[in-house]
CSV table of C-alpha atoms in Angstrom, one decimal:
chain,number,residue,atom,x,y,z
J,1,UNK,CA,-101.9,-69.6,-135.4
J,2,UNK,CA,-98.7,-71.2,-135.8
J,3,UNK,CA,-97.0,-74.2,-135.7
J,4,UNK,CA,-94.3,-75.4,-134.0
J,5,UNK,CA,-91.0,-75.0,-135.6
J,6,UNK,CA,-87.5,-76.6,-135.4
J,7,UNK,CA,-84.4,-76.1,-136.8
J,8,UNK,CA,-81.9,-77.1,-138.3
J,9,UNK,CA,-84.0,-79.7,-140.1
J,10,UNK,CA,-80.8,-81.4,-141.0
J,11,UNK,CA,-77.4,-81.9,-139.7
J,12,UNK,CA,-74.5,-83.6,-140.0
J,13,UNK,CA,-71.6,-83.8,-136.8
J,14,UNK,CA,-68.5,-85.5,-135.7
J,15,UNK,CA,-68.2,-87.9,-132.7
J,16,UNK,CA,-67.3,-85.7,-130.1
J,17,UNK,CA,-68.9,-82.5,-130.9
J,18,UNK,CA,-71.6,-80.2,-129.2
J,19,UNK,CA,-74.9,-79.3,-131.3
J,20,UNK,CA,-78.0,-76.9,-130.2
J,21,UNK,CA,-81.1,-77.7,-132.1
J,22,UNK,CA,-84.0,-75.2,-131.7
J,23,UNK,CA,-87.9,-75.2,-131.3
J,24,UNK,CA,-90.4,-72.8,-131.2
J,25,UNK,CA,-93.3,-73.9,-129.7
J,26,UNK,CA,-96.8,-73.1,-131.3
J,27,UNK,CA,-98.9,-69.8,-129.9
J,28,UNK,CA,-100.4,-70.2,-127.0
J,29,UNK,CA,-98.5,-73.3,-125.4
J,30,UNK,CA,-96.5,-72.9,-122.5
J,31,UNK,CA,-95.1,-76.8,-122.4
J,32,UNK,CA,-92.4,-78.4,-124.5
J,33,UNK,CA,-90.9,-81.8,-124.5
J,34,UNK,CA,-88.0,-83.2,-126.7
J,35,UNK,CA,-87.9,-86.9,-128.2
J,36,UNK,CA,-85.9,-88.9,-129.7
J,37,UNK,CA,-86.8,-90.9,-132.3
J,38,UNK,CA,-84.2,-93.8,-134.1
J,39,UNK,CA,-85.5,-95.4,-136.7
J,40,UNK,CA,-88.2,-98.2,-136.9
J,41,UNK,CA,-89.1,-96.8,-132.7
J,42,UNK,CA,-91.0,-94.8,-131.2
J,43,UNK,CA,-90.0,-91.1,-130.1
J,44,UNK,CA,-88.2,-91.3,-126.8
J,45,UNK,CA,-88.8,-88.7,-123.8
J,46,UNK,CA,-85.7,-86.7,-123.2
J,47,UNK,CA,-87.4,-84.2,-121.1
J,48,UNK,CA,-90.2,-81.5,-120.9
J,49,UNK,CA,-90.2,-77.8,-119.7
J,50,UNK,CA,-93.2,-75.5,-118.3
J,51,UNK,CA,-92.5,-72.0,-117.5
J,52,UNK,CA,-89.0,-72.2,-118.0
J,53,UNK,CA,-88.5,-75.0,-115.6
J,54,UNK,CA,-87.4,-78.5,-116.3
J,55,UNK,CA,-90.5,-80.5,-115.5
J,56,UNK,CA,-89.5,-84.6,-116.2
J,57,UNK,CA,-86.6,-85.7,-117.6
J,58,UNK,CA,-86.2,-89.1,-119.1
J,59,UNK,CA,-83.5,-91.5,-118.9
J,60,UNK,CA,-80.8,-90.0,-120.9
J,61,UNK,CA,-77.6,-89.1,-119.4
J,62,UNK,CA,-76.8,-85.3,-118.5
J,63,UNK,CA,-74.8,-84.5,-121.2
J,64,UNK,CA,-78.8,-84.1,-123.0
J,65,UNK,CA,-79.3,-80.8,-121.7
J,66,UNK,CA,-82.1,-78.3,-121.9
J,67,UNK,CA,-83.6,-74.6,-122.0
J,68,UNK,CA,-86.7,-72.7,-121.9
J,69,UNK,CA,-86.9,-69.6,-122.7
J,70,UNK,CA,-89.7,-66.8,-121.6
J,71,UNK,CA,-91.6,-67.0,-124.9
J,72,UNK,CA,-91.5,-70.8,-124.5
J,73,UNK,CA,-88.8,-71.2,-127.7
J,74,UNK,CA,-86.4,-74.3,-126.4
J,75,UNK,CA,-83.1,-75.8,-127.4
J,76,UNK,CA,-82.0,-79.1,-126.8
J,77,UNK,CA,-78.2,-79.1,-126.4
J,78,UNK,CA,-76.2,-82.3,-126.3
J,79,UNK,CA,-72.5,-82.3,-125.6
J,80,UNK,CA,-70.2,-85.1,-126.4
J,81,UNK,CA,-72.2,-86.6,-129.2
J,82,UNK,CA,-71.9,-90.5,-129.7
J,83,UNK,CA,-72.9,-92.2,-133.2
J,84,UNK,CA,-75.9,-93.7,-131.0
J,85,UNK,CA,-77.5,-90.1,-131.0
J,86,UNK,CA,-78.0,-90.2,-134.5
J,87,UNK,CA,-81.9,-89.9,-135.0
J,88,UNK,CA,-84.6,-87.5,-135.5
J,89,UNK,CA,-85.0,-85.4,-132.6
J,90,UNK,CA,-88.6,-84.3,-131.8
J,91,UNK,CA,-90.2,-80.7,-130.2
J,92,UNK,CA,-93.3,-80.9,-129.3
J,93,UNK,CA,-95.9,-78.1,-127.7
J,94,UNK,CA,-98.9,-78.1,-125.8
J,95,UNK,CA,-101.4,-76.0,-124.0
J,96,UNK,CA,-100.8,-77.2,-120.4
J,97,UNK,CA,-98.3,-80.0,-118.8
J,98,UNK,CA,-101.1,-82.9,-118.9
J,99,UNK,CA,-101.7,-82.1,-122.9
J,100,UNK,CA,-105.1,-81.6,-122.3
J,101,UNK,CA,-105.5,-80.7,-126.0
J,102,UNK,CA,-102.8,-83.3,-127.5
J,103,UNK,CA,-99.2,-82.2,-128.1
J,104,UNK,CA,-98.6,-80.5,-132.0
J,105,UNK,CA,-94.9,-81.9,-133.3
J,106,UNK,CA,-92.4,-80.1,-135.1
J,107,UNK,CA,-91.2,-81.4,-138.5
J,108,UNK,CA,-87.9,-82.4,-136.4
J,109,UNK,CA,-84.3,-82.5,-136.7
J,110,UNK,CA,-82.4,-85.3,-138.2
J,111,UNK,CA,-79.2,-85.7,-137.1
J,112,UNK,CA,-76.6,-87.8,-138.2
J,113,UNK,CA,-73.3,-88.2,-136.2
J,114,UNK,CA,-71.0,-89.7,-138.0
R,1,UNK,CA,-90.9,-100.2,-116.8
R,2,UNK,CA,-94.4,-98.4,-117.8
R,3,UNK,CA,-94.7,-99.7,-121.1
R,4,UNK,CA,-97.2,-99.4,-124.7
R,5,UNK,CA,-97.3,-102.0,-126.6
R,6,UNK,CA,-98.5,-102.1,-130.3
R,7,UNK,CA,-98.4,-105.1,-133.2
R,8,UNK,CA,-95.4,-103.9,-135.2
R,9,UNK,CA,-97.5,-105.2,-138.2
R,10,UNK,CA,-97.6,-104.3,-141.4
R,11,UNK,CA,-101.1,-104.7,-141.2
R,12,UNK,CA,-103.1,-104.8,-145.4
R,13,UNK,CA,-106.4,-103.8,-145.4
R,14,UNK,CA,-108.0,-103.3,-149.0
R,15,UNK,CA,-109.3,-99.7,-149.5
R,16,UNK,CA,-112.9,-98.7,-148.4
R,17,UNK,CA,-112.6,-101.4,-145.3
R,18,UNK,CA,-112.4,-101.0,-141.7
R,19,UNK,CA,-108.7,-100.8,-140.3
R,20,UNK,CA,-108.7,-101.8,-136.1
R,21,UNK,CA,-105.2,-100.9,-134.8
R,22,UNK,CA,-104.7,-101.9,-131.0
R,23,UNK,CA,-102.3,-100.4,-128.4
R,24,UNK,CA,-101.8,-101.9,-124.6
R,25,UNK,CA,-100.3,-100.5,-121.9
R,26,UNK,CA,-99.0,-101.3,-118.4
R,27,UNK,CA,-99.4,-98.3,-116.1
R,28,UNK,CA,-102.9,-98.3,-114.8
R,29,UNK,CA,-102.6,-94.5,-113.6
R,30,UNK,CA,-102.5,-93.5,-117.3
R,31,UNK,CA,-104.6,-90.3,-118.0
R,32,UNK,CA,-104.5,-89.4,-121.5
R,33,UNK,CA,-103.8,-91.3,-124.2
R,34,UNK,CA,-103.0,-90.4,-127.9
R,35,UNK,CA,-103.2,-91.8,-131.7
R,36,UNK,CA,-100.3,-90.0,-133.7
R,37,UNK,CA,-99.8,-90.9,-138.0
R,38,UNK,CA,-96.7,-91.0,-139.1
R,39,UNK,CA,-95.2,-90.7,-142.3
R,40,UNK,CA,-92.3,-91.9,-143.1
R,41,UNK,CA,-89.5,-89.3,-142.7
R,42,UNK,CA,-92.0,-87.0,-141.2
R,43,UNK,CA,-93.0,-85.9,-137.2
R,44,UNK,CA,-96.0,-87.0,-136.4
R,45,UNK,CA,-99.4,-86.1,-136.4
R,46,UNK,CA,-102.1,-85.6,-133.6
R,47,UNK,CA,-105.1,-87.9,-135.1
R,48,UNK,CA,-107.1,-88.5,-131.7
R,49,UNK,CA,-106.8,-88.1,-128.2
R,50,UNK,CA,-109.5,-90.0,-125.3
R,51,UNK,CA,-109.3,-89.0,-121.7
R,52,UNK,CA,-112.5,-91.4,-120.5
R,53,UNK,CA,-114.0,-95.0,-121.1
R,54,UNK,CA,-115.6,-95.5,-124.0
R,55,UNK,CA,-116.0,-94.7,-127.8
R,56,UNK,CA,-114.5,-91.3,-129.6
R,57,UNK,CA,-115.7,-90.6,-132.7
R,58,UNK,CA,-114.1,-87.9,-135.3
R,59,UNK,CA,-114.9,-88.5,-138.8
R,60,UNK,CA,-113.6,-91.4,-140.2
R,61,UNK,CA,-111.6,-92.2,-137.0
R,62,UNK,CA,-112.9,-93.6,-133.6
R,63,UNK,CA,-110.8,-94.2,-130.7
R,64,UNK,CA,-112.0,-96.5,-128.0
R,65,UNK,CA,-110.5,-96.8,-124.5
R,66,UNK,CA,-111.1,-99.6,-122.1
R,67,UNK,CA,-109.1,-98.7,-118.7
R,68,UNK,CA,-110.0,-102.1,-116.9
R,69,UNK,CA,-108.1,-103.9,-120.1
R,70,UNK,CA,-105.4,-101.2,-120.2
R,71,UNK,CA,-106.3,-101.4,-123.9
R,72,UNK,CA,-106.9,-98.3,-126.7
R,73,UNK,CA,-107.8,-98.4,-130.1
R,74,UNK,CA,-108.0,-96.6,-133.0
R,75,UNK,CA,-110.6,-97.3,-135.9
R,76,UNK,CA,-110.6,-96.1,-139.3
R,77,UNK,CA,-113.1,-96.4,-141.1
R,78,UNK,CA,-113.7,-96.1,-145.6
R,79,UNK,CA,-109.8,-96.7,-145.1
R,80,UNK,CA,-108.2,-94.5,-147.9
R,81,UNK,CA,-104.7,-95.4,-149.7
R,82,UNK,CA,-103.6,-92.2,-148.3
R,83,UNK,CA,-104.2,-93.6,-144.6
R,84,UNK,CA,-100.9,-95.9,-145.1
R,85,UNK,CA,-98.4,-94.9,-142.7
R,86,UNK,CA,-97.3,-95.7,-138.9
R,87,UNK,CA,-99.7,-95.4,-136.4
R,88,UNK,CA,-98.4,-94.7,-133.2
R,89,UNK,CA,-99.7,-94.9,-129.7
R,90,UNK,CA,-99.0,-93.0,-126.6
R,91,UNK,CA,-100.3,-92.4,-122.9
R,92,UNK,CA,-99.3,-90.2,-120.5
R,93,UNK,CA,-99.6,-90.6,-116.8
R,94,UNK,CA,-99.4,-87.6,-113.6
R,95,UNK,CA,-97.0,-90.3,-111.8
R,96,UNK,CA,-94.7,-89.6,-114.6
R,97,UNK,CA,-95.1,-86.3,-115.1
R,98,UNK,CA,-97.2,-86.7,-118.2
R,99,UNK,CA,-94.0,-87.7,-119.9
R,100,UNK,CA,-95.8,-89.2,-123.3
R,101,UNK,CA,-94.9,-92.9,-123.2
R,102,UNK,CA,-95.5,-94.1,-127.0
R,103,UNK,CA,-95.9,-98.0,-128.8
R,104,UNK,CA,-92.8,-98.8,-131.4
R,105,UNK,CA,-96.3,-98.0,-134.1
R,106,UNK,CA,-98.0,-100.3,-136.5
R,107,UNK,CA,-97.6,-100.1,-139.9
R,108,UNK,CA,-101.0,-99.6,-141.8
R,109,UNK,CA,-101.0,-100.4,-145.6
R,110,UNK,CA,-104.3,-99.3,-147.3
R,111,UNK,CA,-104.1,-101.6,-150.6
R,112,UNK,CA,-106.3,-100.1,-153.7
């Protein structure tokens, strides 16, 4: 089976712009969340979809936006970037919304606004 | 605030000992909860997850969960050099819509 895949792994933005990042979940998971994780912390929830539905959001401001597509691949999209959203960006997968099973990571997406 | 807390360390242990890394956490409807290793630079990866009271046991690893204490932990036992990285905790919770809440991760350094 699979794995769950992101991309870009790497990218590099002005203060201001837009950037999609992109996950595919792994085979057989029907859940995704997206973290954020800055350096020296823990990953932070943005938010989690099942079945193409938003399903939790965590506190990040609306410009942090989300989609779900019907084979479960997601994007994160964020608008207006600030040099605070520099970090790695974490997709994760899982079986079910409770993560029964645990939830398999992508490698990530580290980007640096500058 | 639902919290996790974990001792930032770095916490030496000399190779072939017992490493005991401890995670806390404030919301007693947590559910599931989750020891991830870490890399540095990379995502991280799924080492154990305990659902009930009690001892887990998976190799070299054992989780224990107590729910009364709001307390996990995560043994590893015969620790290997290749065991050094940051160990991080995380619980989920149905009042939160099993958002994972994670620990900041301790930093485990397996000396030779």
């Amino acid at each position: 089976e699979t794995g769950v895949t992101q991309s870009p792994t790497h990218l590099i933005k002005t203060r201001g712009q837009q950037v999609t990042l992109r996950c595919s979940s792994q085979s057989g998971h029907n859940t995704v969340s997206w973290y954020q994780q800055a350096l020296g912390q823990g990953p932070q929830f943005i938010f989690q979809y099942y079945r193409e539905e938003e399903n939790g959001r965590g506190n990040f401001p609306p410009r942090f936006s989300g989609l779900q597509f019907p084979n479960y691949s997601s994007e994160l999209n964020v608008n207006a970037l600030e040099l605070d959203d520099s970090a790695l960006y974490l997709c994760a997968s899982s079986r079910d919304i409770g993560g029964s099973y645990g939830y398999t990571f992508g490698s990530g997406t580290r980007l640096t606004v500058v | 605030q639902k919290e996790v807390e974990q001792n930032s360390g770095p916490l030496s242990v000399p190779e072939g000992a017992i490493a005991s890394l401890n995670c806390t956490y404030s919301d007693r409807g947590s559910q599931s909860f989750f020891w991830y290793r870490q890399y540095s630079g990379k995502s991280p990866e799924l080492i154990m997850f305990i659902y009930s009271n009690g001892d887990k046991e998976d190799g070299r690893f054992t989780a224990q969960l107590n729910k009364a204490s709001q307390y996990v932990s995560l043994l590893i036992r015969d620790s290997q050099p290749s065991d050094s990285a940051t160990y991080l905790c995380a619980v989920n919770s149905p009042d939160s819509n099993y958002q994972l809440i994670w620990g900041a991760g301790t930093k485990l350094i397996i000396k030779p």
